[in-house]
mmCIF file of N, CA and C in Angstrom:
data_model
loop_
_atom_site.group_PDB
_atom_site.id
_atom_site.type_symbol
_atom_site.label_atom_id
_atom_site.label_comp_id
_atom_site.label_asym_id
_atom_site.label_seq_id
_atom_site.Cartn_x
_atom_site.Cartn_y
_atom_site.Cartn_z
ATOM 1 N N MET A 20 -208.957 65.241 52.398
ATOM 2 C CA MET A 20 -208.080 65.914 53.327
ATOM 3 C C MET A 20 -206.909 66.501 52.541
ATOM 4 N N ARG A 21 -206.549 67.720 52.864
ATOM 5 C CA ARG A 21 -205.415 68.382 52.234
ATOM 6 C C ARG A 21 -204.152 68.048 53.029
ATOM 7 N N LEU A 22 -203.114 67.605 52.313
ATOM 8 C CA LEU A 22 -201.849 67.233 52.953
ATOM 9 C C LEU A 22 -200.737 68.175 52.527
ATOM 10 N N PHE A 23 -199.792 68.379 53.427
ATOM 11 C CA PHE A 23 -198.580 69.145 53.161
ATOM 12 C C PHE A 23 -197.418 68.165 53.194
ATOM 13 N N VAL A 24 -196.590 68.193 52.162
ATOM 14 C CA VAL A 24 -195.427 67.306 52.071
ATOM 15 C C VAL A 24 -194.187 68.178 52.002
ATOM 16 N N LYS A 25 -193.217 67.901 52.864
ATOM 17 C CA LYS A 25 -191.982 68.688 52.824
ATOM 18 C C LYS A 25 -190.774 67.778 52.684
ATOM 19 N N ASN A 26 -189.671 68.388 52.294
ATOM 20 C CA ASN A 26 -188.408 67.703 52.051
ATOM 21 C C ASN A 26 -188.461 66.833 50.790
ATOM 22 N N ILE A 27 -189.248 67.272 49.816
ATOM 23 C CA ILE A 27 -189.349 66.571 48.530
ATOM 24 C C ILE A 27 -188.058 66.821 47.752
ATOM 25 N N PRO A 28 -187.443 65.777 47.183
ATOM 26 C CA PRO A 28 -186.254 66.006 46.357
ATOM 27 C C PRO A 28 -186.584 66.976 45.210
ATOM 28 N N TRP A 29 -185.669 67.888 44.923
ATOM 29 C CA TRP A 29 -185.927 68.930 43.932
ATOM 30 C C TRP A 29 -186.264 68.388 42.554
ATOM 31 N N GLN A 30 -185.724 67.234 42.202
ATOM 32 C CA GLN A 30 -185.933 66.708 40.847
ATOM 33 C C GLN A 30 -187.283 65.999 40.680
ATOM 34 N N VAL A 31 -188.039 65.791 41.765
ATOM 35 C CA VAL A 31 -189.319 65.081 41.686
ATOM 36 C C VAL A 31 -190.380 65.985 41.054
ATOM 37 N N SER A 32 -191.082 65.450 40.063
ATOM 38 C CA SER A 32 -192.150 66.207 39.394
ATOM 39 C C SER A 32 -193.474 65.992 40.128
ATOM 40 N N GLU A 33 -194.460 66.811 39.781
ATOM 41 C CA GLU A 33 -195.793 66.649 40.374
ATOM 42 C C GLU A 33 -196.364 65.280 40.031
ATOM 43 N N ARG A 34 -196.140 64.821 38.813
ATOM 44 C CA ARG A 34 -196.629 63.497 38.414
ATOM 45 C C ARG A 34 -195.987 62.395 39.250
ATOM 46 N N GLU A 35 -194.685 62.489 39.460
ATOM 47 C CA GLU A 35 -193.981 61.478 40.261
ATOM 48 C C GLU A 35 -194.461 61.493 41.711
ATOM 49 N N LEU A 36 -194.670 62.683 42.274
ATOM 50 C CA LEU A 36 -195.175 62.763 43.644
ATOM 51 C C LEU A 36 -196.583 62.176 43.719
ATOM 52 N N GLY A 37 -197.404 62.467 42.712
ATOM 53 C CA GLY A 37 -198.744 61.888 42.660
ATOM 54 C C GLY A 37 -198.708 60.374 42.611
ATOM 55 N N ASP A 38 -197.731 59.817 41.887
ATOM 56 C CA ASP A 38 -197.585 58.361 41.804
ATOM 57 C C ASP A 38 -197.279 57.756 43.177
ATOM 58 N N VAL A 39 -196.473 58.453 43.991
ATOM 59 C CA VAL A 39 -196.129 57.966 45.327
ATOM 60 C C VAL A 39 -197.389 57.862 46.191
ATOM 61 N N PHE A 40 -198.322 58.814 46.018
ATOM 62 C CA PHE A 40 -199.525 58.887 46.848
ATOM 63 C C PHE A 40 -200.753 58.249 46.182
ATOM 64 N N ALA A 41 -200.606 57.656 45.005
ATOM 65 C CA ALA A 41 -201.738 57.152 44.227
ATOM 66 C C ALA A 41 -202.594 56.126 44.970
ATOM 67 N N ASP A 42 -201.996 55.273 45.769
ATOM 68 C CA ASP A 42 -202.751 54.231 46.479
ATOM 69 C C ASP A 42 -203.700 54.797 47.530
ATOM 70 N N PHE A 43 -203.593 56.085 47.821
ATOM 71 C CA PHE A 43 -204.409 56.706 48.870
ATOM 72 C C PHE A 43 -205.439 57.681 48.300
ATOM 73 N N GLY A 44 -205.695 57.586 46.994
ATOM 74 C CA GLY A 44 -206.711 58.419 46.364
ATOM 75 C C GLY A 44 -206.346 59.894 46.321
ATOM 76 N N CYS A 45 -205.078 60.178 46.091
ATOM 77 C CA CYS A 45 -204.617 61.565 46.101
ATOM 78 C C CYS A 45 -204.685 62.192 44.715
ATOM 79 N N SER A 46 -204.980 63.481 44.696
ATOM 80 C CA SER A 46 -205.081 64.240 43.449
ATOM 81 C C SER A 46 -204.669 65.678 43.721
ATOM 82 N N ASP A 47 -204.795 66.521 42.710
ATOM 83 C CA ASP A 47 -204.497 67.952 42.833
ATOM 84 C C ASP A 47 -203.120 68.191 43.456
ATOM 85 N N VAL A 48 -202.120 67.559 42.900
ATOM 86 C CA VAL A 48 -200.754 67.674 43.421
ATOM 87 C C VAL A 48 -200.124 68.971 42.925
ATOM 88 N N VAL A 49 -199.578 69.739 43.846
ATOM 89 C CA VAL A 49 -198.895 70.991 43.504
ATOM 90 C C VAL A 49 -197.574 71.039 44.268
ATOM 91 N N ILE A 50 -196.473 71.146 43.532
ATOM 92 C CA ILE A 50 -195.163 71.352 44.155
ATOM 93 C C ILE A 50 -194.873 72.838 44.121
ATOM 94 N N CYS A 51 -194.503 73.395 45.256
ATOM 95 C CA CYS A 51 -194.192 74.826 45.351
ATOM 96 C C CYS A 51 -192.884 75.101 44.615
ATOM 97 N N LYS A 52 -192.883 76.169 43.811
ATOM 98 C CA LYS A 52 -191.708 76.514 43.008
ATOM 99 C C LYS A 52 -191.245 77.929 43.311
ATOM 100 N N GLU A 53 -189.957 78.165 43.081
ATOM 101 C CA GLU A 53 -189.409 79.518 43.142
ATOM 102 C C GLU A 53 -189.993 80.303 41.967
ATOM 103 N N SER A 54 -189.857 81.587 41.967
ATOM 104 C CA SER A 54 -190.336 82.398 40.851
ATOM 105 C C SER A 54 -189.489 82.106 39.607
ATOM 106 N N GLU A 55 -190.030 82.414 38.440
ATOM 107 C CA GLU A 55 -189.267 82.211 37.203
ATOM 108 C C GLU A 55 -187.969 82.996 37.243
ATOM 109 N N LYS A 56 -187.997 84.165 37.851
ATOM 110 C CA LYS A 56 -186.802 85.003 37.990
ATOM 111 C C LYS A 56 -185.705 84.264 38.751
ATOM 112 N N ASP A 57 -186.105 83.415 39.684
ATOM 113 C CA ASP A 57 -185.145 82.664 40.502
ATOM 114 C C ASP A 57 -184.889 81.257 39.968
ATOM 115 N N GLY A 58 -185.286 80.992 38.738
ATOM 116 C CA GLY A 58 -184.980 79.713 38.103
ATOM 117 C C GLY A 58 -186.101 78.700 38.115
ATOM 118 N N ASN A 59 -187.267 79.026 38.701
ATOM 119 C CA ASN A 59 -188.433 78.137 38.712
ATOM 120 C C ASN A 59 -188.110 76.777 39.323
ATOM 121 N N ARG A 60 -187.192 76.738 40.268
ATOM 122 C CA ARG A 60 -186.758 75.504 40.920
ATOM 123 C C ARG A 60 -187.745 75.112 42.023
ATOM 124 N N SER A 61 -187.862 73.839 42.270
ATOM 125 C CA SER A 61 -188.713 73.343 43.353
ATOM 126 C C SER A 61 -188.225 73.885 44.692
ATOM 127 N N ARG A 62 -189.173 74.209 45.572
ATOM 128 C CA ARG A 62 -188.823 74.654 46.927
ATOM 129 C C ARG A 62 -188.756 73.464 47.887
ATOM 130 N N GLY A 63 -189.043 72.258 47.376
ATOM 131 C CA GLY A 63 -188.937 71.057 48.204
ATOM 132 C C GLY A 63 -190.162 70.773 49.054
ATOM 133 N N CYS A 64 -191.285 71.422 48.731
ATOM 134 C CA CYS A 64 -192.516 71.152 49.465
ATOM 135 C C CYS A 64 -193.691 71.225 48.504
ATOM 136 N N GLY A 65 -194.822 70.677 48.943
ATOM 137 C CA GLY A 65 -195.998 70.698 48.090
ATOM 138 C C GLY A 65 -197.250 70.317 48.848
ATOM 139 N N PHE A 66 -198.369 70.392 48.134
ATOM 140 C CA PHE A 66 -199.674 70.086 48.695
ATOM 141 C C PHE A 66 -200.395 69.111 47.783
ATOM 142 N N LEU A 67 -201.283 68.312 48.367
ATOM 143 C CA LEU A 67 -202.147 67.448 47.576
ATOM 144 C C LEU A 67 -203.416 67.152 48.358
ATOM 145 N N THR A 68 -204.447 66.771 47.634
ATOM 146 C CA THR A 68 -205.714 66.393 48.243
ATOM 147 C C THR A 68 -205.781 64.876 48.242
ATOM 148 N N CYS A 69 -206.173 64.289 49.374
ATOM 149 C CA CYS A 69 -206.113 62.847 49.530
ATOM 150 C C CYS A 69 -207.397 62.322 50.169
ATOM 151 N N GLU A 70 -208.040 61.357 49.511
ATOM 152 C CA GLU A 70 -209.256 60.753 50.065
ATOM 153 C C GLU A 70 -208.971 60.015 51.368
ATOM 154 N N ARG A 71 -207.830 59.372 51.430
ATOM 155 C CA ARG A 71 -207.444 58.599 52.622
ATOM 156 C C ARG A 71 -206.225 59.240 53.275
ATOM 157 N N GLY A 72 -206.382 60.509 53.639
ATOM 158 C CA GLY A 72 -205.282 61.287 54.194
ATOM 159 C C GLY A 72 -204.604 60.668 55.407
ATOM 160 N N PRO A 73 -205.371 60.260 56.439
ATOM 161 C CA PRO A 73 -204.712 59.665 57.611
ATOM 162 C C PRO A 73 -203.891 58.412 57.263
ATOM 163 N N ASP A 74 -204.407 57.604 56.332
ATOM 164 C CA ASP A 74 -203.662 56.414 55.906
ATOM 165 C C ASP A 74 -202.371 56.802 55.179
ATOM 166 N N ALA A 75 -202.460 57.842 54.336
ATOM 167 C CA ALA A 75 -201.277 58.308 53.607
ATOM 168 C C ALA A 75 -200.226 58.836 54.576
ATOM 169 N N ILE A 76 -200.656 59.592 55.585
ATOM 170 C CA ILE A 76 -199.713 60.116 56.576
ATOM 171 C C ILE A 76 -199.032 58.957 57.303
ATOM 172 N N ALA A 77 -199.824 57.991 57.756
ATOM 173 C CA ALA A 77 -199.273 56.856 58.502
ATOM 174 C C ALA A 77 -198.283 56.055 57.660
ATOM 175 N N ALA A 78 -198.586 55.873 56.382
ATOM 176 C CA ALA A 78 -197.748 55.028 55.535
ATOM 177 C C ALA A 78 -196.527 55.760 54.966
ATOM 178 N N LEU A 79 -196.651 57.057 54.691
ATOM 179 C CA LEU A 79 -195.604 57.736 53.933
ATOM 180 C C LEU A 79 -194.778 58.761 54.708
ATOM 181 N N ASP A 80 -195.246 59.183 55.886
ATOM 182 C CA ASP A 80 -194.427 60.113 56.668
ATOM 183 C C ASP A 80 -193.125 59.419 57.043
ATOM 184 N N SER A 81 -192.030 60.064 56.792
ATOM 185 C CA SER A 81 -190.672 59.553 57.040
ATOM 186 C C SER A 81 -190.236 58.472 56.049
ATOM 187 N N SER A 82 -191.016 58.266 54.975
ATOM 188 C CA SER A 82 -190.574 57.331 53.937
ATOM 189 C C SER A 82 -189.516 58.021 53.072
ATOM 190 N N GLU A 83 -188.846 57.261 52.219
ATOM 191 C CA GLU A 83 -187.744 57.801 51.428
ATOM 192 C C GLU A 83 -187.904 57.520 49.940
ATOM 193 N N PRO A 84 -188.929 58.108 49.290
ATOM 194 C CA PRO A 84 -188.998 57.946 47.840
ATOM 195 C C PRO A 84 -187.838 58.709 47.204
ATOM 196 N N GLN A 85 -187.145 58.096 46.310
ATOM 197 C CA GLN A 85 -185.977 58.664 45.632
ATOM 198 C C GLN A 85 -184.869 59.035 46.619
ATOM 199 N N GLY A 86 -184.767 58.287 47.730
ATOM 200 C CA GLY A 86 -183.630 58.399 48.623
ATOM 201 C C GLY A 86 -183.602 59.574 49.589
ATOM 202 N N ARG A 87 -184.698 60.288 49.731
ATOM 203 C CA ARG A 87 -184.719 61.419 50.667
ATOM 204 C C ARG A 87 -185.961 61.311 51.537
ATOM 205 N N LYS A 88 -185.785 61.404 52.851
ATOM 206 C CA LYS A 88 -186.904 61.239 53.779
ATOM 207 C C LYS A 88 -187.872 62.419 53.651
ATOM 208 N N ILE A 89 -189.135 62.113 53.315
ATOM 209 C CA ILE A 89 -190.142 63.165 53.221
ATOM 210 C C ILE A 89 -190.957 63.207 54.513
ATOM 211 N N ARG A 90 -191.565 64.343 54.765
ATOM 212 C CA ARG A 90 -192.459 64.519 55.910
ATOM 213 C C ARG A 90 -193.846 64.800 55.348
ATOM 214 N N VAL A 91 -194.848 64.114 55.875
ATOM 215 C CA VAL A 91 -196.229 64.262 55.412
ATOM 216 C C VAL A 91 -197.092 64.601 56.621
ATOM 217 N N GLU A 92 -197.872 65.663 56.499
ATOM 218 C CA GLU A 92 -198.745 66.069 57.603
ATOM 219 C C GLU A 92 -200.006 66.715 57.051
ATOM 220 N N LYS A 93 -201.008 66.827 57.890
ATOM 221 C CA LYS A 93 -202.230 67.512 57.499
ATOM 222 C C LYS A 93 -201.903 68.984 57.288
ATOM 223 N N ALA A 94 -202.359 69.534 56.163
ATOM 224 C CA ALA A 94 -202.095 70.946 55.879
ATOM 225 C C ALA A 94 -202.902 71.820 56.828
ATOM 226 N N LYS A 95 -202.277 72.885 57.253
ATOM 227 C CA LYS A 95 -202.961 73.846 58.114
ATOM 228 C C LYS A 95 -203.660 74.876 57.240
ATOM 229 N N ALA A 96 -204.756 75.426 57.736
ATOM 230 C CA ALA A 96 -205.460 76.475 56.994
ATOM 231 C C ALA A 96 -204.548 77.688 56.879
ATOM 232 N N ALA A 97 -204.595 78.335 55.736
ATOM 233 C CA ALA A 97 -203.779 79.535 55.530
ATOM 234 C C ALA A 97 -204.250 80.642 56.457
ATOM 235 N N ALA A 98 -203.311 81.335 57.031
ATOM 236 C CA ALA A 98 -203.655 82.472 57.897
ATOM 237 C C ALA A 98 -204.188 83.601 57.027
ATOM 238 N N ARG A 99 -205.247 84.216 57.457
ATOM 239 C CA ARG A 99 -205.837 85.306 56.702
ATOM 240 C C ARG A 99 -205.060 86.588 56.993
ATOM 241 N N ALA A 100 -204.697 87.295 55.928
ATOM 242 C CA ALA A 100 -203.954 88.543 56.098
ATOM 243 C C ALA A 100 -204.833 89.565 56.814
ATOM 244 N N GLN A 101 -204.222 90.358 57.646
ATOM 245 C CA GLN A 101 -204.954 91.349 58.437
ATOM 246 C C GLN A 101 -204.502 92.758 58.081
ATOM 247 N N ARG A 102 -205.459 93.677 58.101
ATOM 248 C CA ARG A 102 -205.100 95.102 58.010
ATOM 249 C C ARG A 102 -204.760 95.544 59.424
ATOM 250 N N GLY A 103 -204.268 96.723 59.544
ATOM 251 C CA GLY A 103 -203.898 97.250 60.842
ATOM 252 C C GLY A 103 -205.062 97.337 61.810
ATOM 253 N N ASP A 104 -206.300 97.448 61.284
ATOM 254 C CA ASP A 104 -207.467 97.554 62.173
ATOM 255 C C ASP A 104 -208.067 96.206 62.514
ATOM 256 N N GLY A 105 -207.434 95.103 62.043
ATOM 257 C CA GLY A 105 -207.888 93.758 62.395
ATOM 258 C C GLY A 105 -209.069 93.242 61.597
ATOM 259 N N ARG A 106 -209.501 93.982 60.555
ATOM 260 C CA ARG A 106 -210.666 93.543 59.780
ATOM 261 C C ARG A 106 -210.328 92.616 58.621
ATOM 262 N N GLY A 107 -209.087 92.339 58.379
ATOM 263 C CA GLY A 107 -208.720 91.486 57.250
ATOM 264 C C GLY A 107 -208.629 92.291 55.962
ATOM 265 N N LEU A 108 -208.176 91.630 54.905
ATOM 266 C CA LEU A 108 -208.009 92.297 53.621
ATOM 267 C C LEU A 108 -209.114 91.979 52.644
ATOM 268 N N GLY A 109 -209.905 90.980 52.891
ATOM 269 C CA GLY A 109 -210.888 90.557 51.903
ATOM 270 C C GLY A 109 -212.223 90.617 52.410
#
């Protein structure tokens, strides 16, 4: 299951976030970053793949790793971009 995590402290690395979710079989951790032009700073959210997603949500939603309450939820499918005629771009 793909999870979306928001309100991640800016100083948390992908490895550290992965460590928080390790007990739930999580992998492929990606923290969203600003562009290099904007300093490559964390945007405070990220995605990860989790074997035990529902358990991770139940245990970690509203938890406070590194002193800041994070929100954990099932990731929604990305909306497909549309052309003006409604046929999509791809």
